[in-house]
């Protein structure tokens, strides 16, 4: 499901929600592996600070909420207003688990695991319209911060024309 909510002069919010389930007993490559973003670019509906195959699920619910603030804060700063930068806030997460059906055909690879009771969540704050084509985000991993070999925060960018 996807929906855009308009707030007139206050920008808009894009909300994306997904859910899935694997009904049969299958080997782990056919289970639900969250979309981990291993690059330094911003990819919609991908988890920036999650490692590949860090979580394996056979049932999941995910959300991606992005608020494009349309300069709500930065337009109040006189010198910054001339740059026409715009703020972006993002909150995404994934809750899933592995039932007994999904466990057992193959051993899981090293570094992978199953989620506990809490969903995986991350948040980001960014500025878009830098040089009229660049967006730069700072991303924080909000939980599962004790997993070995993970990235707790990062910087990501993308290039697209925004007027």
Tab-separated table of N, CA and C in Angstrom:
chain	number	residue	atom	x	y	z
A	1	UNK	N	0.844	-1.174	0.000
A	1	UNK	CA	0.000	0.000	0.000
A	1	UNK	C	0.883	1.229	0.000
A	2	UNK	N	0.451	2.221	-0.722
A	2	UNK	CA	1.212	3.457	-0.818
A	2	UNK	C	0.236	4.624	-0.846
A	3	UNK	N	0.562	5.679	-0.098
A	3	UNK	CA	-0.319	6.844	-0.027
A	3	UNK	C	0.514	8.100	0.155
A	4	UNK	N	0.131	9.156	-0.523
A	4	UNK	CA	0.750	10.472	-0.344
A	4	UNK	C	-0.271	11.381	0.319
A	5	UNK	N	0.139	12.008	1.421
A	5	UNK	CA	-0.716	12.930	2.161
A	5	UNK	C	-0.160	14.340	1.989
A	6	UNK	N	-0.976	15.246	1.484
A	6	UNK	CA	-0.562	16.626	1.249
A	6	UNK	C	-0.938	17.506	2.436
A	7	UNK	N	-0.006	18.383	2.824
A	7	UNK	CA	-0.242	19.323	3.911
A	7	UNK	C	-0.095	20.763	3.434
A	8	UNK	N	-0.527	21.053	2.239
A	8	UNK	CA	-0.502	22.384	1.658
A	8	UNK	C	0.904	22.982	1.736
A	9	UNK	N	1.074	24.077	2.434
A	9	UNK	CA	2.379	24.746	2.515
A	9	UNK	C	3.372	24.006	3.397
A	10	UNK	N	2.916	23.005	4.131
A	10	UNK	CA	3.789	22.278	5.045
A	10	UNK	C	4.390	21.031	4.421
A	11	UNK	N	4.251	20.850	3.123
A	11	UNK	CA	4.856	19.723	2.443
A	11	UNK	C	3.914	18.538	2.313
A	12	UNK	N	4.506	17.348	2.241
A	12	UNK	CA	3.708	16.135	2.088
A	12	UNK	C	4.431	14.954	2.717
A	13	UNK	N	3.678	13.903	2.961
A	13	UNK	CA	4.206	12.669	3.556
A	13	UNK	C	3.902	11.519	2.601
A	14	UNK	N	4.923	10.730	2.312
A	14	UNK	CA	4.741	9.489	1.563
A	14	UNK	C	4.768	8.335	2.555
A	15	UNK	N	3.728	7.516	2.553
A	15	UNK	CA	3.619	6.369	3.449
A	15	UNK	C	3.549	5.111	2.594
A	16	UNK	N	4.433	4.152	2.880
A	16	UNK	CA	4.448	2.876	2.182
A	16	UNK	C	4.374	1.777	3.229
A	17	UNK	N	3.424	0.894	3.084
A	17	UNK	CA	3.276	-0.238	3.992
A	17	UNK	C	3.252	-1.538	3.205
A	18	UNK	N	3.918	-2.548	3.733
A	18	UNK	CA	3.978	-3.856	3.077
A	18	UNK	C	3.808	-4.950	4.119
A	19	UNK	N	3.339	-6.083	3.662
A	19	UNK	CA	3.232	-7.261	4.519
A	19	UNK	C	3.421	-8.489	3.647
A	20	UNK	N	3.936	-9.557	4.241
A	20	UNK	CA	4.139	-10.780	3.478
A	20	UNK	C	4.228	-11.992	4.378
A	21	UNK	N	3.998	-13.143	3.769
A	21	UNK	CA	4.051	-14.393	4.515
A	21	UNK	C	4.436	-15.509	3.558
A	22	UNK	N	5.298	-16.398	4.015
A	22	UNK	CA	5.630	-17.618	3.284
A	22	UNK	C	4.837	-18.732	3.941
A	23	UNK	N	4.024	-19.434	3.165
A	23	UNK	CA	3.083	-20.388	3.730
A	23	UNK	C	3.674	-21.785	3.913
A	24	UNK	N	4.675	-22.152	3.137
A	24	UNK	CA	5.211	-23.510	3.171
A	24	UNK	C	6.581	-23.560	3.818
A	25	UNK	N	7.060	-24.755	4.103
A	25	UNK	CA	8.406	-24.944	4.614
A	25	UNK	C	9.374	-24.894	3.432
A	26	UNK	N	10.275	-23.912	3.454
A	26	UNK	CA	11.197	-23.706	2.339
A	26	UNK	C	12.601	-23.464	2.889
A	27	UNK	N	13.653	-23.656	2.076
A	27	UNK	CA	15.008	-23.332	2.527
A	27	UNK	C	15.181	-21.819	2.689
A	28	UNK	N	16.182	-21.409	3.479
A	28	UNK	CA	16.311	-19.987	3.815
A	28	UNK	C	16.453	-19.065	2.610
A	29	UNK	N	17.058	-19.451	1.471
A	29	UNK	CA	17.113	-18.485	0.360
A	29	UNK	C	15.734	-18.091	-0.178
A	30	UNK	N	14.717	-18.907	0.096
A	30	UNK	CA	13.370	-18.595	-0.379
A	30	UNK	C	12.509	-17.922	0.690
A	31	UNK	N	13.060	-17.705	1.866
A	31	UNK	CA	12.347	-16.973	2.906
A	31	UNK	C	12.423	-15.479	2.616
A	32	UNK	N	11.834	-14.676	3.474
A	32	UNK	CA	11.800	-13.227	3.270
A	32	UNK	C	13.080	-12.624	3.848
A	33	UNK	N	13.902	-12.069	2.969
A	33	UNK	CA	15.134	-11.392	3.363
A	33	UNK	C	14.920	-9.895	3.139
A	34	UNK	N	14.960	-9.089	4.181
A	34	UNK	CA	14.711	-7.646	4.016
A	34	UNK	C	15.693	-7.015	3.039
A	35	UNK	N	15.226	-5.971	2.372
A	35	UNK	CA	16.017	-5.255	1.372
A	35	UNK	C	17.047	-4.373	2.077
A	36	UNK	N	18.264	-4.876	2.209
A	36	UNK	CA	19.337	-4.126	2.857
A	36	UNK	C	20.071	-3.309	1.796
A	37	UNK	N	20.305	-2.051	2.082
A	37	UNK	CA	21.004	-1.150	1.177
A	37	UNK	C	22.476	-1.133	1.570
A	38	UNK	N	23.324	-1.744	0.789
A	38	UNK	CA	24.746	-1.828	1.104
A	38	UNK	C	25.562	-0.741	0.418
A	39	UNK	N	24.902	0.198	-0.251
A	39	UNK	CA	25.602	1.263	-0.950
A	39	UNK	C	25.501	2.568	-0.164
A	40	UNK	N	26.081	3.615	-0.692
A	40	UNK	CA	25.998	4.941	-0.071
A	40	UNK	C	24.938	5.813	-0.725
A	41	UNK	N	24.062	5.206	-1.500
A	41	UNK	CA	22.982	5.956	-2.131
A	41	UNK	C	21.679	5.715	-1.369
A	42	UNK	N	20.748	6.633	-1.513
A	42	UNK	CA	19.435	6.496	-0.888
A	42	UNK	C	18.571	5.660	-1.815
A	43	UNK	N	18.022	4.581	-1.288
A	43	UNK	CA	17.125	3.739	-2.061
A	43	UNK	C	15.804	3.639	-1.314
A	44	UNK	N	14.705	3.991	-1.962
A	44	UNK	CA	13.422	3.912	-1.269
A	44	UNK	C	13.105	2.466	-0.882
A	45	UNK	N	12.470	2.308	0.247
A	45	UNK	CA	12.029	1.014	0.761
A	45	UNK	C	13.184	0.057	1.061
A	46	UNK	N	14.369	0.594	1.292
A	46	UNK	CA	15.528	-0.227	1.659
A	46	UNK	C	16.038	0.238	3.013
A	47	UNK	N	16.620	-0.699	3.752
A	47	UNK	CA	17.112	-0.404	5.099
A	47	UNK	C	18.601	-0.092	5.010
A	48	UNK	N	18.930	1.145	5.339
A	48	UNK	CA	20.261	1.686	5.112
A	48	UNK	C	21.327	1.055	5.991
A	49	UNK	N	21.048	0.845	7.256
A	49	UNK	CA	22.060	0.348	8.188
A	49	UNK	C	21.916	-1.138	8.499
A	50	UNK	N	21.151	-1.855	7.726
A	50	UNK	CA	20.989	-3.293	7.930
A	50	UNK	C	21.953	-4.042	7.017
A	51	UNK	N	22.584	-5.076	7.547
A	51	UNK	CA	23.443	-5.923	6.732
A	51	UNK	C	22.600	-6.903	5.926
A	52	UNK	N	23.143	-7.367	4.820
A	52	UNK	CA	22.449	-8.374	4.015
A	52	UNK	C	22.302	-9.655	4.841
A	53	UNK	N	21.174	-10.270	4.776
A	53	UNK	CA	20.834	-11.515	5.475
A	53	UNK	C	20.994	-11.383	6.995
A	54	UNK	N	20.881	-10.166	7.529
A	54	UNK	CA	20.968	-10.001	8.982
A	54	UNK	C	19.735	-10.579	9.677
A	55	UNK	N	18.575	-10.424	9.056
A	55	UNK	CA	17.331	-10.964	9.612
A	55	UNK	C	16.661	-11.835	8.558
A	56	UNK	N	16.161	-12.986	8.999
A	56	UNK	CA	15.452	-13.897	8.114
A	56	UNK	C	14.063	-14.113	8.706
A	57	UNK	N	13.023	-13.940	7.873
A	57	UNK	CA	11.646	-14.020	8.345
A	57	UNK	C	10.810	-14.877	7.397
A	58	UNK	N	9.699	-15.376	7.894
A	58	UNK	CA	8.702	-15.935	6.984
A	58	UNK	C	7.366	-15.190	7.104
A	59	UNK	N	7.299	-14.228	8.010
A	59	UNK	CA	6.171	-13.300	8.110
A	59	UNK	C	6.739	-11.926	8.418
A	60	UNK	N	6.188	-10.892	7.793
A	60	UNK	CA	6.712	-9.551	8.081
A	60	UNK	C	5.670	-8.479	7.791
A	61	UNK	N	5.879	-7.335	8.430
A	61	UNK	CA	5.163	-6.097	8.164
A	61	UNK	C	6.232	-5.005	8.122
A	62	UNK	N	6.199	-4.154	7.110
A	62	UNK	CA	7.185	-3.076	7.018
A	62	UNK	C	6.498	-1.754	6.712
A	63	UNK	N	7.169	-0.674	7.063
A	63	UNK	CA	6.648	0.660	6.804
A	63	UNK	C	7.805	1.578	6.440
A	64	UNK	N	7.474	2.575	5.660
A	64	UNK	CA	8.433	3.604	5.252
A	64	UNK	C	7.648	4.912	5.189
A	65	UNK	N	7.920	5.828	6.109
A	65	UNK	CA	7.227	7.107	6.191
A	65	UNK	C	8.255	8.207	5.936
A	66	UNK	N	8.048	8.990	4.894
A	66	UNK	CA	8.972	10.064	4.532
A	66	UNK	C	8.197	11.372	4.465
A	67	UNK	N	8.674	12.347	5.232
A	67	UNK	CA	8.037	13.666	5.293
A	67	UNK	C	8.928	14.672	4.572
A	68	UNK	N	8.443	15.188	3.473
A	68	UNK	CA	9.129	16.233	2.711
A	68	UNK	C	8.580	17.566	3.209
A	69	UNK	N	9.398	18.313	3.959
A	69	UNK	CA	8.901	19.467	4.703
A	69	UNK	C	8.787	20.748	3.883
A	70	UNK	N	9.258	20.741	2.648
A	70	UNK	CA	9.068	21.876	1.749
A	70	UNK	C	9.674	23.176	2.294
A	71	UNK	N	10.795	23.080	3.000
A	71	UNK	CA	11.464	24.268	3.512
A	71	UNK	C	10.830	24.870	4.741
A	72	UNK	N	10.040	24.100	5.468
A	72	UNK	CA	9.307	24.611	6.626
A	72	UNK	C	10.230	25.258	7.660
A	73	UNK	N	11.387	24.686	7.900
A	73	UNK	CA	12.331	25.223	8.889
A	73	UNK	C	13.408	26.072	8.219
A	74	UNK	N	14.025	25.553	7.166
A	74	UNK	CA	15.156	26.250	6.548
A	74	UNK	C	14.751	27.550	5.850
A	75	UNK	N	13.498	27.683	5.440
A	75	UNK	CA	13.059	28.944	4.815
A	75	UNK	C	12.950	30.079	5.820
A	76	UNK	N	13.050	29.804	7.082
A	76	UNK	CA	12.989	30.845	8.114
A	76	UNK	C	14.371	31.439	8.404
A	77	UNK	N	15.417	30.860	7.828
A	77	UNK	CA	16.780	31.364	7.998
A	77	UNK	C	17.148	32.176	6.758
A	78	UNK	N	17.393	33.475	6.905
A	78	UNK	CA	17.521	34.365	5.743
A	78	UNK	C	18.551	33.927	4.696
A	79	UNK	N	19.757	33.589	5.090
A	79	UNK	CA	20.770	33.233	4.097
A	79	UNK	C	20.533	31.836	3.513
A	80	UNK	N	20.028	30.948	4.318
A	80	UNK	CA	19.748	29.590	3.854
A	80	UNK	C	18.539	29.588	2.908
A	81	UNK	N	17.602	30.484	3.127
A	81	UNK	CA	16.396	30.552	2.283
A	81	UNK	C	16.752	30.769	0.813
A	82	UNK	N	17.802	31.537	0.554
A	82	UNK	CA	18.213	31.795	-0.825
A	82	UNK	C	18.727	30.540	-1.526
A	83	UNK	N	19.193	29.563	-0.747
A	83	UNK	CA	19.675	28.300	-1.334
A	83	UNK	C	18.530	27.389	-1.756
A	84	UNK	N	17.322	27.626	-1.199
A	84	UNK	CA	16.120	26.829	-1.485
A	84	UNK	C	16.286	25.360	-1.100
A	85	UNK	N	16.998	25.122	0.005
A	85	UNK	CA	17.121	23.757	0.522
A	85	UNK	C	15.813	23.366	1.203
A	86	UNK	N	15.512	22.064	1.176
A	86	UNK	CA	14.297	21.561	1.806
A	86	UNK	C	14.634	20.377	2.705
A	87	UNK	N	13.911	20.279	3.807
A	87	UNK	CA	14.163	19.233	4.795
A	87	UNK	C	13.379	17.968	4.455
A	88	UNK	N	13.974	16.831	4.844
A	88	UNK	CA	13.313	15.540	4.663
A	88	UNK	C	13.526	14.735	5.937
A	89	UNK	N	12.446	14.189	6.500
A	89	UNK	CA	12.520	13.295	7.656
A	89	UNK	C	12.000	11.932	7.224
A	90	UNK	N	12.630	10.885	7.695
A	90	UNK	CA	12.213	9.550	7.297
A	90	UNK	C	12.260	8.604	8.495
A	91	UNK	N	11.272	7.736	8.587
A	91	UNK	CA	11.226	6.707	9.620
A	91	UNK	C	10.761	5.424	8.954
A	92	UNK	N	11.600	4.403	9.035
A	92	UNK	CA	11.222	3.123	8.423
A	92	UNK	C	11.502	1.987	9.382
A	93	UNK	N	10.783	0.918	9.196
A	93	UNK	CA	10.961	-0.216	10.082
A	93	UNK	C	10.417	-1.499	9.497
A	94	UNK	N	10.737	-2.578	10.189
A	94	UNK	CA	10.327	-3.909	9.763
A	94	UNK	C	10.132	-4.763	10.998
A	95	UNK	N	8.986	-5.400	11.080
A	95	UNK	CA	8.748	-6.363	12.133
A	95	UNK	C	8.475	-7.696	11.462
A	96	UNK	N	9.153	-8.715	11.901
A	96	UNK	CA	8.940	-10.027	11.330
A	96	UNK	C	9.385	-11.104	12.292
A	97	UNK	N	9.014	-12.317	11.982
A	97	UNK	CA	9.496	-13.432	12.786
A	97	UNK	C	9.520	-14.687	11.929
A	98	UNK	N	10.134	-15.693	12.471
A	98	UNK	CA	10.300	-16.960	11.776
A	98	UNK	C	9.552	-18.024	12.546
A	99	UNK	N	8.545	-18.613	11.920
A	99	UNK	CA	7.791	-19.681	12.567
A	99	UNK	C	8.545	-20.999	12.400
A	100	UNK	N	8.045	-22.032	12.980
A	100	UNK	CA	8.697	-23.339	12.891
A	100	UNK	C	8.724	-23.879	11.460
A	101	UNK	N	7.784	-23.434	10.620
A	101	UNK	CA	7.791	-23.879	9.225
A	101	UNK	C	9.036	-23.426	8.485
A	102	UNK	N	9.501	-22.232	8.786
A	102	UNK	CA	10.617	-21.660	8.044
A	102	UNK	C	11.971	-22.077	8.543
A	103	UNK	N	12.017	-22.881	9.556
A	103	UNK	CA	13.283	-23.213	10.200
A	103	UNK	C	13.623	-24.673	9.940
A	104	UNK	N	14.825	-24.939	9.453
A	104	UNK	CA	15.274	-26.311	9.467
A	104	UNK	C	15.709	-26.966	8.184
A	105	UNK	N	15.342	-26.481	6.995
A	105	UNK	CA	15.765	-27.177	5.788
A	105	UNK	C	17.252	-26.992	5.508
A	106	UNK	N	17.756	-25.781	5.688
A	106	UNK	CA	19.189	-25.481	5.570
A	106	UNK	C	19.608	-24.764	6.836
A	107	UNK	N	20.896	-24.845	7.156
A	107	UNK	CA	21.402	-24.004	8.231
A	107	UNK	C	21.492	-22.569	7.742
A	108	UNK	N	21.296	-21.624	8.631
A	108	UNK	CA	21.389	-20.222	8.253
A	108	UNK	C	22.850	-19.808	8.134
A	109	UNK	N	23.159	-18.859	7.255
A	109	UNK	CA	24.536	-18.386	7.123
A	109	UNK	C	24.992	-17.632	8.371
A	110	UNK	N	26.295	-17.563	8.556
A	110	UNK	CA	26.860	-16.837	9.698
A	110	UNK	C	26.471	-15.363	9.612
A	111	UNK	N	26.144	-14.778	10.740
A	111	UNK	CA	25.772	-13.370	10.797
A	111	UNK	C	24.292	-13.119	10.608
A	112	UNK	N	23.521	-14.143	10.300
A	112	UNK	CA	22.084	-13.952	10.141
A	112	UNK	C	21.379	-14.363	11.424
A	113	UNK	N	20.164	-13.910	11.568
A	113	UNK	CA	19.408	-14.232	12.771
A	113	UNK	C	17.947	-13.924	12.611
A	114	UNK	N	17.253	-14.048	13.690
A	114	UNK	CA	15.817	-13.827	13.731
A	114	UNK	C	15.551	-12.629	14.633
A	115	UNK	N	14.547	-11.851	14.314
A	115	UNK	CA	14.200	-10.693	15.134
A	115	UNK	C	13.630	-11.136	16.466
A	116	UNK	N	13.873	-10.306	17.469
A	116	UNK	CA	13.260	-10.521	18.772
A	116	UNK	C	11.846	-9.955	18.759
A	117	UNK	N	11.404	-9.501	19.899
A	117	UNK	CA	10.052	-8.945	19.992
A	117	UNK	C	9.938	-7.545	19.399
A	118	UNK	N	11.040	-6.828	19.298
A	118	UNK	CA	11.003	-5.457	18.786
A	118	UNK	C	11.245	-5.433	17.279
A	119	UNK	N	10.601	-4.509	16.567
A	119	UNK	CA	10.878	-4.373	15.137
A	119	UNK	C	12.217	-3.682	14.913
A	120	UNK	N	12.794	-3.908	13.745
A	120	UNK	CA	13.983	-3.159	13.333
A	120	UNK	C	13.505	-1.781	12.888
A	121	UNK	N	14.179	-0.713	13.354
A	121	UNK	CA	13.774	0.647	13.010
A	121	UNK	C	14.992	1.512	12.735
A	122	UNK	N	14.832	2.449	11.824
A	122	UNK	CA	15.854	3.460	11.578
A	122	UNK	C	15.188	4.767	11.195
A	123	UNK	N	15.886	5.857	11.467
A	123	UNK	CA	15.374	7.196	11.194
A	123	UNK	C	16.449	7.993	10.470
A	124	UNK	N	16.011	8.964	9.683
A	124	UNK	CA	16.981	9.798	8.980
A	124	UNK	C	16.477	11.235	8.894
A	125	UNK	N	17.431	12.125	8.800
A	125	UNK	CA	17.181	13.546	8.608
A	125	UNK	C	18.018	13.965	7.418
A	126	UNK	N	17.399	14.667	6.474
A	126	UNK	CA	18.147	15.022	5.280
A	126	UNK	C	17.799	16.392	4.751
A	127	UNK	N	18.609	16.814	3.805
A	127	UNK	CA	18.392	18.071	3.085
A	127	UNK	C	18.422	17.736	1.604
A	128	UNK	N	17.389	18.185	0.896
A	128	UNK	CA	17.367	17.980	-0.554
A	128	UNK	C	17.449	19.312	-1.267
A	129	UNK	N	17.621	19.261	-2.565
A	129	UNK	CA	17.750	20.435	-3.427
A	129	UNK	C	19.101	21.126	-3.251
A	130	UNK	N	20.106	20.395	-2.819
A	130	UNK	CA	21.460	20.940	-2.740
A	130	UNK	C	21.993	21.011	-4.171
A	131	UNK	N	22.413	22.163	-4.606
A	131	UNK	CA	22.848	22.417	-5.984
A	131	UNK	C	21.761	22.046	-6.998
A	132	UNK	N	20.504	22.061	-6.581
A	132	UNK	CA	19.323	21.778	-7.404
A	132	UNK	C	19.189	20.307	-7.808
A	133	UNK	N	20.075	19.411	-7.359
A	133	UNK	CA	19.951	18.018	-7.793
A	133	UNK	C	20.380	16.980	-6.749
A	134	UNK	N	20.848	17.369	-5.587
A	134	UNK	CA	21.391	16.403	-4.636
A	134	UNK	C	20.597	16.384	-3.335
A	135	UNK	N	20.506	15.194	-2.762
A	135	UNK	CA	19.913	15.017	-1.435
A	135	UNK	C	20.922	14.293	-0.565
A	136	UNK	N	21.079	14.762	0.669
A	136	UNK	CA	22.034	14.204	1.620
A	136	UNK	C	21.293	13.879	2.910
A	137	UNK	N	21.402	12.631	3.378
A	137	UNK	CA	20.712	12.167	4.584
A	137	UNK	C	21.703	11.641	5.614
A	138	UNK	N	21.406	11.886	6.884
A	138	UNK	CA	22.089	11.232	8.006
A	138	UNK	C	21.107	10.210	8.559
A	139	UNK	N	21.549	8.957	8.677
A	139	UNK	CA	20.669	7.854	9.056
A	139	UNK	C	21.162	7.231	10.350
A	140	UNK	N	20.220	6.917	11.262
A	140	UNK	CA	20.546	6.283	12.534
A	140	UNK	C	19.773	4.978	12.679
A	141	UNK	N	20.455	3.975	13.134
A	141	UNK	CA	19.816	2.711	13.477
A	141	UNK	C	19.310	2.852	14.898
A	142	UNK	N	18.028	2.600	15.131
A	142	UNK	CA	17.432	2.871	16.432
A	142	UNK	C	17.478	1.693	17.397
A	143	UNK	N	17.522	0.474	16.906
A	143	UNK	CA	17.604	-0.685	17.800
A	143	UNK	C	18.410	-1.804	17.136
A	144	UNK	N	18.556	-2.912	17.832
A	144	UNK	CA	19.458	-3.996	17.423
A	144	UNK	C	20.871	-3.446	17.205
A	145	UNK	N	21.268	-2.551	18.075
A	145	UNK	CA	22.571	-1.902	17.964
A	145	UNK	C	23.706	-2.753	18.535
A	146	UNK	N	23.380	-3.855	19.210
A	146	UNK	CA	24.407	-4.711	19.778
A	146	UNK	C	24.792	-5.870	18.866
A	147	UNK	N	24.115	-5.999	17.715
A	147	UNK	CA	24.477	-7.062	16.778
A	147	UNK	C	25.910	-6.847	16.290
A	148	UNK	N	26.685	-7.910	16.118
A	148	UNK	CA	28.073	-7.739	15.691
A	148	UNK	C	28.178	-7.295	14.225
A	149	UNK	N	29.135	-6.428	13.956
A	149	UNK	CA	29.440	-6.010	12.594
A	149	UNK	C	28.399	-5.128	11.939
A	150	UNK	N	27.640	-4.388	12.716
A	150	UNK	CA	26.603	-3.541	12.127
A	150	UNK	C	27.061	-2.092	12.075
A	151	UNK	N	26.363	-1.317	11.285
A	151	UNK	CA	26.611	0.116	11.182
A	151	UNK	C	25.510	0.829	11.949
A	152	UNK	N	25.877	1.645	12.926
A	152	UNK	CA	24.888	2.322	13.768
A	152	UNK	C	24.373	3.615	13.151
A	153	UNK	N	25.162	4.244	12.318
A	153	UNK	CA	24.755	5.485	11.663
A	153	UNK	C	25.515	5.607	10.345
A	154	UNK	N	25.016	6.467	9.495
A	154	UNK	CA	25.669	6.638	8.204
A	154	UNK	C	25.160	7.859	7.485
A	155	UNK	N	25.805	8.157	6.386
A	155	UNK	CA	25.436	9.272	5.523
A	155	UNK	C	25.155	8.692	4.135
A	156	UNK	N	24.053	9.086	3.562
A	156	UNK	CA	23.665	8.602	2.242
A	156	UNK	C	23.287	9.780	1.368
A	157	UNK	N	23.426	9.612	0.055
A	157	UNK	CA	23.077	10.693	-0.879
A	157	UNK	C	22.402	10.120	-2.098
A	158	UNK	N	21.732	10.979	-2.802
A	158	UNK	CA	21.130	10.641	-4.094
A	158	UNK	C	21.126	11.888	-4.966
A	159	UNK	N	21.014	11.661	-6.253
A	159	UNK	CA	20.949	12.777	-7.183
A	159	UNK	C	19.670	12.670	-8.005
A	160	UNK	N	18.879	13.714	-7.948
A	160	UNK	CA	17.678	13.799	-8.758
A	160	UNK	C	17.314	15.273	-8.911
A	161	UNK	N	16.697	15.592	-9.996
A	161	UNK	CA	16.319	16.973	-10.250
A	161	UNK	C	15.081	17.289	-9.422
A	162	UNK	N	15.164	18.323	-8.605
A	162	UNK	CA	14.002	18.781	-7.826
A	162	UNK	C	13.899	20.276	-7.990
A	163	UNK	N	12.731	20.741	-8.327
A	163	UNK	CA	12.533	22.167	-8.600
A	163	UNK	C	11.885	22.879	-7.454
